[in-house]
Tab-separated table of C-alpha atoms in Angstrom:
chain	number	residue	atom	x	y	z
A	1	MET	CA	19.485	-78.520	-69.702
A	2	PHE	CA	18.101	-75.932	-67.599
A	3	ARG	CA	13.993	-74.856	-67.945
A	4	PHE	CA	11.520	-73.583	-64.887
A	5	ALA	CA	8.874	-76.384	-65.298
A	6	GLN	CA	6.218	-73.410	-64.771
A	7	PRO	CA	7.612	-69.994	-66.005
A	8	GLN	CA	3.722	-68.308	-66.211
A	9	TYR	CA	4.457	-68.130	-62.821
A	10	LEU	CA	7.564	-66.078	-63.281
A	11	TYR	CA	5.289	-62.985	-64.487
A	12	LEU	CA	5.294	-62.197	-60.702
A	13	LEU	CA	8.310	-61.058	-60.429
A	14	LEU	CA	6.003	-57.722	-61.908
A	15	ILE	CA	4.861	-57.226	-58.805
A	16	VAL	CA	8.926	-56.106	-57.355
A	17	PRO	CA	9.829	-53.168	-59.144
A	18	LEU	CA	5.442	-51.856	-58.218
A	19	MET	CA	6.680	-53.455	-53.895
A	20	TRP	CA	9.974	-51.109	-54.533
A	21	ALA	CA	8.402	-48.159	-55.993
A	22	ILE	CA	5.604	-47.682	-52.748
A	23	TYR	CA	7.984	-48.184	-50.199
A	24	PHE	CA	10.456	-45.080	-52.129
A	25	TYR	CA	7.036	-43.090	-52.652
A	26	SER	CA	6.347	-43.630	-48.292
A	27	VAL	CA	9.964	-43.359	-47.349
A	28	TYR	CA	9.070	-40.154	-49.361
A	29	ARG	CA	6.080	-39.280	-48.253
A	30	ASN	CA	7.715	-40.571	-43.863
A	31	ARG	CA	11.038	-37.613	-44.717
A	32	LYS	CA	8.120	-35.119	-45.727
A	33	ASN	CA	5.580	-35.799	-42.759
A	34	MET	CA	8.148	-35.491	-40.307
A	35	ALA	CA	9.352	-32.229	-41.669
A	36	LYS	CA	5.852	-30.363	-41.579
A	37	TYR	CA	7.680	-31.093	-37.430
A	38	GLY	CA	10.845	-29.886	-37.183
A	39	ASN	CA	14.548	-29.591	-38.565
A	40	PRO	CA	15.454	-33.328	-39.009
A	41	GLN	CA	18.234	-33.746	-37.913
A	42	ILE	CA	16.913	-32.538	-34.290
A	43	LEU	CA	14.376	-34.792	-34.156
A	44	GLN	CA	15.859	-37.642	-35.544
A	45	SER	CA	18.674	-36.869	-31.682
A	46	LEU	CA	14.820	-37.302	-29.739
A	47	ALA	CA	15.648	-41.151	-30.786
A	48	PRO	CA	19.116	-42.035	-30.978
A	49	ASP	CA	18.241	-46.070	-30.901
A	50	VAL	CA	16.075	-45.447	-33.929
A	51	SER	CA	18.077	-47.154	-36.206
A	52	LYS	CA	18.486	-45.281	-39.905
A	53	TYR	CA	19.509	-48.260	-42.906
A	54	LYS	CA	18.055	-51.589	-40.796
A	55	PRO	CA	14.403	-50.312	-42.646
A	56	GLY	CA	15.294	-50.258	-45.614
A	57	THR	CA	17.827	-53.473	-44.950
A	58	LYS	CA	15.241	-55.254	-44.032
A	59	PHE	CA	12.810	-54.358	-47.208
A	60	PHE	CA	16.076	-56.214	-49.506
A	61	LEU	CA	16.370	-58.425	-47.359
A	62	GLN	CA	11.994	-59.465	-47.816
A	63	GLN	CA	12.389	-58.354	-51.259
A	64	LEU	CA	15.228	-61.005	-52.294
A	65	ALA	CA	13.427	-63.234	-51.315
A	66	LEU	CA	10.208	-63.344	-52.401
A	67	ILE	CA	12.175	-62.950	-55.797
A	68	VAL	CA	13.968	-66.151	-54.672
A	69	MET	CA	10.069	-67.584	-53.437
A	70	ILE	CA	9.021	-66.753	-56.993
A	71	PHE	CA	11.687	-69.246	-59.147
A	72	ILE	CA	11.089	-72.041	-56.059
A	73	ILE	CA	7.388	-71.810	-57.255
A	74	ALA	CA	8.536	-71.348	-61.480
A	75	ARG	CA	9.804	-75.256	-60.416
A	76	PRO	CA	13.558	-74.613	-61.395
A	77	GLN	CA	14.254	-77.731	-63.705
A	78	MET	CA	17.809	-79.300	-64.461
A	79	GLY	CA	18.097	-81.965	-67.480
A	80	ALA	CA	19.396	-84.915	-65.642
A	81	LYS	CA	20.798	-86.686	-68.837
A	82	ILE	CA	19.855	-87.255	-72.861
A	83	GLU	CA	18.134	-89.847	-75.132
A	84	THR	CA	17.059	-90.138	-78.445
A	85	VAL	CA	13.897	-91.651	-79.239
A	86	LYS	CA	12.523	-93.448	-81.826
A	87	LYS	CA	8.949	-92.514	-83.026
A	88	GLN	CA	6.817	-93.199	-85.522
A	89	GLY	CA	5.664	-90.851	-87.185
A	90	VAL	CA	5.182	-88.658	-90.795
A	91	GLU	CA	5.946	-85.311	-92.280
A	92	ILE	CA	3.602	-81.957	-93.282
A	93	ILE	CA	4.748	-78.925	-93.799
A	94	ILE	CA	1.389	-76.324	-94.592
A	95	ALA	CA	1.839	-73.551	-96.514
A	96	LEU	CA	-0.588	-71.384	-95.908
A	97	ASP	CA	-2.346	-68.145	-97.795
A	98	VAL	CA	-2.071	-64.880	-96.554
A	99	SER	CA	-3.545	-62.323	-99.065
A	100	ASN	CA	-5.675	-59.678	-98.416
A	101	SER	CA	-8.853	-61.658	-100.344
A	102	MET	CA	-7.949	-63.988	-97.197
A	103	LEU	CA	-8.985	-61.845	-94.915
A	104	ALA	CA	-13.243	-61.551	-96.590
A	105	ARG	CA	-15.527	-62.950	-94.055
A	106	ASP	CA	-17.589	-65.784	-96.696
A	107	ILE	CA	-16.524	-68.076	-93.942
A	108	ALA	CA	-16.856	-67.219	-90.426
A	109	PRO	CA	-14.972	-65.247	-88.806
A	110	SER	CA	-12.793	-64.890	-91.838
A	111	ARG	CA	-11.329	-67.195	-94.574
A	112	LEU	CA	-7.999	-66.367	-92.828
A	113	ASP	CA	-8.863	-66.950	-89.138
A	114	LYS	CA	-10.928	-70.492	-89.947
A	115	ALA	CA	-7.570	-71.842	-91.974
A	116	LYS	CA	-5.491	-70.714	-88.204
A	117	GLN	CA	-8.384	-72.442	-86.381
A	118	MET	CA	-8.339	-74.986	-88.423
A	119	LEU	CA	-5.505	-75.753	-88.470
A	120	SER	CA	-4.460	-75.786	-84.903
A	121	LYS	CA	-7.487	-78.458	-84.214
A	122	LEU	CA	-5.218	-80.583	-86.752
A	123	ILE	CA	-1.677	-79.794	-84.814
A	124	ASP	CA	-3.449	-81.540	-81.864
A	125	GLN	CA	-4.181	-84.658	-83.141
A	126	LEU	CA	-0.597	-84.929	-84.295
A	127	GLU	CA	1.503	-87.853	-82.256
A	128	ASN	CA	5.177	-88.375	-83.555
A	129	ASP	CA	4.824	-86.596	-86.514
A	130	LYS	CA	7.286	-83.353	-87.380
A	131	VAL	CA	5.117	-79.920	-89.013
A	132	GLY	CA	6.342	-77.056	-90.866
A	133	LEU	CA	4.769	-73.760	-91.321
A	134	ILE	CA	5.561	-71.424	-94.436
A	135	VAL	CA	3.079	-68.268	-95.243
A	136	PHE	CA	2.826	-66.593	-98.539
A	137	ALA	CA	1.554	-64.229	-100.779
A	138	GLY	CA	3.196	-62.515	-103.547
A	139	ASP	CA	5.871	-64.825	-102.432
A	140	ALA	CA	6.505	-67.330	-99.953
A	141	TYR	CA	8.624	-67.371	-96.392
A	142	THR	CA	9.223	-70.156	-94.311
A	143	GLN	CA	7.482	-69.143	-90.921
A	144	LEU	CA	8.248	-72.213	-88.913
A	145	PRO	CA	10.776	-74.929	-89.843
A	146	ILE	CA	9.592	-78.343	-90.063
A	147	THR	CA	9.890	-78.820	-86.227
A	148	SER	CA	8.467	-82.189	-83.613
A	149	ASP	CA	7.805	-79.054	-80.933
A	150	PHE	CA	3.443	-77.988	-81.324
A	151	VAL	CA	3.237	-75.684	-78.586
A	152	SER	CA	5.803	-73.360	-81.003
A	153	ALA	CA	3.556	-74.386	-84.223
A	154	LYS	CA	0.507	-73.194	-82.786
A	155	MET	CA	2.218	-70.082	-81.337
A	156	PHE	CA	3.751	-69.060	-84.536
A	157	LEU	CA	0.357	-69.661	-86.126
A	158	SER	CA	-2.114	-67.888	-83.794
A	159	THR	CA	0.669	-64.453	-85.086
A	160	ILE	CA	-0.203	-64.596	-88.750
A	161	SER	CA	-1.625	-61.763	-90.553
A	162	PRO	CA	-1.249	-61.252	-94.107
A	163	ASP	CA	1.288	-58.084	-93.108
A	164	MET	CA	3.561	-59.942	-92.450
A	165	VAL	CA	4.204	-60.698	-96.244
A	166	PRO	CA	4.580	-57.405	-97.689
A	167	THR	CA	4.182	-58.386	-101.872
A	168	GLN	CA	0.436	-58.760	-102.493
A	169	GLY	CA	0.017	-62.011	-105.037
A	170	THR	CA	-1.171	-65.287	-103.973
A	171	ALA	CA	2.339	-66.617	-105.201
A	172	ILE	CA	1.427	-70.858	-104.503
A	173	GLY	CA	3.908	-72.253	-106.876
A	174	ARG	CA	6.617	-70.682	-104.036
A	175	ALA	CA	5.403	-71.495	-101.572
A	176	ILE	CA	4.922	-74.726	-102.808
A	177	ALA	CA	9.047	-74.970	-103.935
A	178	LEU	CA	9.896	-73.826	-100.680
A	179	ALA	CA	8.346	-76.272	-99.202
A	180	MET	CA	9.735	-78.501	-100.987
A	181	ASN	CA	12.875	-77.846	-99.840
A	182	SER	CA	11.489	-77.603	-96.088
A	183	PHE	CA	10.948	-81.375	-95.755
A	184	THR	CA	14.272	-83.150	-93.980
A	185	PRO	CA	16.689	-85.889	-95.835
A	186	ASP	CA	14.711	-89.008	-94.557
A	187	GLN	CA	13.213	-90.726	-97.873
A	188	SER	CA	11.030	-93.627	-95.344
A	189	ALA	CA	8.207	-90.331	-94.444
A	190	ASP	CA	5.369	-89.815	-96.214
A	191	LYS	CA	5.702	-86.529	-97.085
A	192	ALA	CA	2.634	-84.296	-97.825
A	193	ILE	CA	2.233	-80.338	-98.463
A	194	ILE	CA	-1.416	-79.139	-97.079
A	195	VAL	CA	-1.727	-75.961	-98.936
A	196	ILE	CA	-4.450	-73.902	-97.808
A	197	THR	CA	-5.731	-71.267	-99.615
A	198	ASP	CA	-8.954	-69.265	-101.994
A	199	ALA	CA	-6.808	-70.117	-105.384
A	200	GLU	CA	-7.085	-67.246	-106.880
A	201	ASN	CA	-3.906	-68.303	-108.489
A	202	HIS	CA	-2.182	-72.190	-109.111
A	203	ALA	CA	1.135	-73.582	-109.600
A	204	VAL	CA	0.054	-77.472	-111.039
A	205	GLN	CA	3.256	-78.024	-112.363
A	206	MET	CA	4.681	-76.937	-109.400
A	207	ALA	CA	3.463	-80.036	-107.693
A	208	LYS	CA	3.675	-82.440	-109.329
A	209	GLU	CA	6.986	-81.528	-109.341
A	210	ALA	CA	6.820	-82.675	-105.740
A	211	ALA	CA	4.433	-85.641	-106.831
A	212	GLN	CA	7.472	-86.771	-108.638
A	213	LYS	CA	9.399	-86.111	-105.694
A	214	GLY	CA	6.994	-87.804	-103.594
A	215	ILE	CA	5.780	-85.557	-101.451
A	216	MET	CA	2.309	-85.864	-101.888
A	217	VAL	CA	0.739	-81.878	-102.045
A	218	ASP	CA	-3.368	-81.611	-100.340
A	219	VAL	CA	-5.081	-78.835	-101.123
A	220	ILE	CA	-8.261	-76.708	-98.972
A	221	GLY	CA	-10.348	-74.081	-100.746
A	222	ILE	CA	-11.149	-72.396	-98.204
A	223	GLY	CA	-14.211	-69.629	-98.801
A	224	SER	CA	-17.079	-69.294	-101.575
A	225	GLU	CA	-17.430	-69.666	-104.854
A	226	GLN	CA	-20.580	-66.391	-104.916
A	227	GLY	CA	-17.307	-64.197	-103.543
A	228	ALA	CA	-17.728	-61.728	-100.881
A	229	PRO	CA	-15.512	-58.369	-100.748
A	230	ILE	CA	-12.837	-58.067	-98.714
A	231	PRO	CA	-12.547	-55.448	-95.059
A	232	ILE	CA	-9.941	-53.233	-94.942
A	233	GLY	CA	-8.506	-53.138	-91.209
A	234	GLY	CA	-10.952	-55.768	-89.916
A	235	ASN	CA	-13.711	-52.670	-90.163
A	236	ASP	CA	-17.271	-54.172	-92.535
A	237	THR	CA	-18.377	-50.717	-94.065
A	238	ASN	CA	-14.860	-50.079	-94.837
A	239	LEU	CA	-14.166	-53.003	-98.085
A	240	ARG	CA	-11.490	-52.718	-100.370
A	241	LYS	CA	-11.896	-51.324	-104.057
A	242	ASP	CA	-10.497	-50.837	-107.722
A	243	ASN	CA	-8.816	-47.913	-109.487
A	244	GLN	CA	-12.125	-47.640	-110.694
A	245	GLY	CA	-14.152	-47.188	-106.557
A	246	ASN	CA	-15.514	-50.712	-107.276
A	247	VAL	CA	-15.726	-52.683	-104.396
A	248	VAL	CA	-13.588	-55.750	-105.131
A	249	ILE	CA	-14.866	-59.817	-104.736
A	250	THR	CA	-12.998	-62.125	-103.707
A	251	LYS	CA	-14.009	-65.358	-105.552
A	252	LEU	CA	-13.000	-69.063	-104.385
A	253	ASN	CA	-11.249	-70.749	-107.681
A	254	ALA	CA	-12.557	-74.374	-105.716
A	255	GLN	CA	-11.580	-75.635	-109.780
A	256	LEU	CA	-7.528	-74.570	-109.455
A	257	GLY	CA	-7.539	-75.860	-106.256
A	258	ARG	CA	-8.613	-79.460	-107.763
A	259	ASP	CA	-6.162	-79.220	-110.723
A	260	ILE	CA	-3.913	-78.492	-107.693
A	261	ALA	CA	-4.621	-81.363	-106.038
A	262	LYS	CA	-5.240	-83.853	-109.231
A	263	ALA	CA	-1.727	-82.416	-110.161
A	264	GLY	CA	0.475	-82.644	-106.923
A	265	ASP	CA	-1.648	-86.575	-106.022
A	266	GLY	CA	-3.191	-84.991	-103.571
A	267	ILE	CA	-7.136	-84.671	-101.855
A	268	TYR	CA	-9.211	-81.394	-102.638
A	269	ILE	CA	-11.044	-80.991	-99.795
A	270	SER	CA	-13.719	-77.296	-99.262
A	271	ALA	CA	-13.532	-75.624	-96.338
A	272	ASP	CA	-17.021	-74.476	-94.578
A	273	ASN	CA	-18.332	-73.578	-91.775
A	274	THR	CA	-18.263	-76.474	-90.587
A	275	GLY	CA	-15.841	-78.695	-89.320
A	276	SER	CA	-16.360	-81.319	-92.396
A	277	ALA	CA	-12.818	-80.370	-94.025
A	278	LEU	CA	-10.897	-80.995	-90.762
A	279	ARG	CA	-12.374	-84.374	-90.301
A	280	ALA	CA	-11.550	-85.159	-94.222
A	281	LEU	CA	-8.070	-83.742	-93.087
A	282	THR	CA	-7.579	-85.629	-90.371
A	283	ALA	CA	-8.608	-88.888	-91.665
A	284	GLU	CA	-6.073	-88.222	-95.299
A	285	VAL	CA	-2.815	-87.257	-93.085
A	286	LYS	CA	-3.872	-90.664	-90.113
A	287	LYS	CA	-3.155	-92.800	-94.117
A	288	MET	CA	0.216	-92.040	-94.494
A	289	LYS	CA	2.612	-93.697	-94.481
A	290	LYS	CA	5.195	-93.556	-90.694
A	291	SER	CA	8.573	-94.001	-90.453
A	292	ASP	CA	10.785	-94.186	-87.508
A	293	ILE	CA	11.872	-90.281	-86.538
A	294	GLU	CA	14.381	-90.001	-84.254
A	295	SER	CA	14.441	-87.061	-81.741
A	296	LYS	CA	16.860	-86.356	-78.081
A	297	VAL	CA	14.886	-85.428	-75.658
A	298	TYR	CA	15.874	-85.402	-71.888
A	299	SER	CA	14.565	-88.055	-70.029
A	300	GLU	CA	14.479	-87.148	-66.684
A	301	TYR	CA	13.765	-83.750	-65.366
A	302	ASP	CA	15.435	-83.528	-61.454
A	303	GLU	CA	14.366	-80.520	-59.616
A	304	GLN	CA	15.987	-78.224	-58.018
A	305	PHE	CA	14.372	-75.645	-55.469
A	306	GLN	CA	16.428	-77.463	-52.401
A	307	GLY	CA	18.964	-74.712	-52.584
A	308	LEU	CA	16.748	-71.816	-53.402
A	309	ALA	CA	14.929	-72.505	-50.608
A	310	TRP	CA	17.271	-72.440	-46.969
A	311	ILE	CA	18.465	-69.581	-49.032
A	312	VAL	CA	15.048	-68.330	-48.200
A	313	LEU	CA	15.568	-69.906	-44.877
A	314	ILE	CA	18.464	-67.872	-44.747
A	315	LEU	CA	16.949	-64.402	-45.429
A	316	LEU	CA	13.817	-64.523	-43.514
A	317	LEU	CA	16.090	-65.725	-40.025
A	318	LEU	CA	17.609	-62.504	-40.780
A	319	ASP	CA	15.180	-60.352	-41.653
A	320	ILE	CA	13.413	-61.617	-37.477
A	321	PHE	CA	16.742	-60.866	-35.914
A	322	ILE	CA	17.330	-57.352	-38.307
A	323	LEU	CA	15.375	-54.932	-35.501
A	324	ASP	CA	14.421	-52.099	-36.270
A	325	ARG	CA	16.044	-49.961	-33.914
A	326	LYS	CA	19.932	-50.202	-33.185
A	327	ASN	CA	22.206	-52.887	-31.221
A	328	LYS	CA	22.586	-51.711	-27.143
A	329	LEU	CA	25.442	-53.925	-26.545
A	330	MET	CA	27.148	-52.466	-30.943
A	331	LYS	CA	26.211	-49.129	-29.592
A	332	LYS	CA	29.512	-47.849	-27.946
A	333	VAL	CA	31.397	-49.096	-30.692
A	334	ASN	CA	32.781	-47.140	-33.639
A	335	PHE	CA	34.078	-49.693	-36.779
A	336	PHE	CA	35.162	-45.918	-38.628
A	337	SER	CA	37.963	-44.211	-34.949
């Protein structure tokens, strides 16, 4: 398997088209300035030893060397062998409510942003576990299949917004049903569904079915029972209203959240502006029974920069030996006669 150990340095390649643009612009300006002094062909005859093509060739070699050097900095590597590693872990599917009510700001900075911050910290504390991500509103969708790739999990988590689900609502039941079918067939590992919602709808029966299959359903209620208006487009002055023109107040239904958690043999956690919810959730995950989780990994990576370094050296040597002037030894040679 090929990879770059530090792929962020590949962004330096954006410099290359900029340098080409500057080069062509400078050539254009030089020709324009030469035209001010007379006929370019006559002026060229006054400097017969100046090569027309060598400056461009030198620039091309320099740019090619720069591109290869950027690849070297990014550290190309090749996986030497694959090993199957057994690790002790659990499986967790996160079902995150992305309905418009999650934009309410009774929890700072908003219910949805608070949930994403908490989940990001939870993922940081996972070690050999597997995690999946489902988003739901009026329907439920798999955002990330269950995986041990926590970097991808955090990346997908950061992109979540209510715009991802076209139908509004709070279909917790569909989210739980989708999560139940998203686990691996392994029966030895403990499995849990973590539902994060303001619980404006409920799915007690679906949570019972999950518990009967040995899947625990934990619920994190996010929001306040006093409620808050729903901003539109991140603007606190533009609030969502009902058909009568009244500002809609979204409230946390903590009792429904407790009912779902109880039916799913899980716990209910109320999230506020402190870190208590994250601590309680982390403690609950640590209680779960871990089992062997097999995963294939490339145990060794060999650096592949050596060949590229030789290419850079050859290109730079060619650049040094190519002079801007014509070679006097080759001056009388005509390859086209």
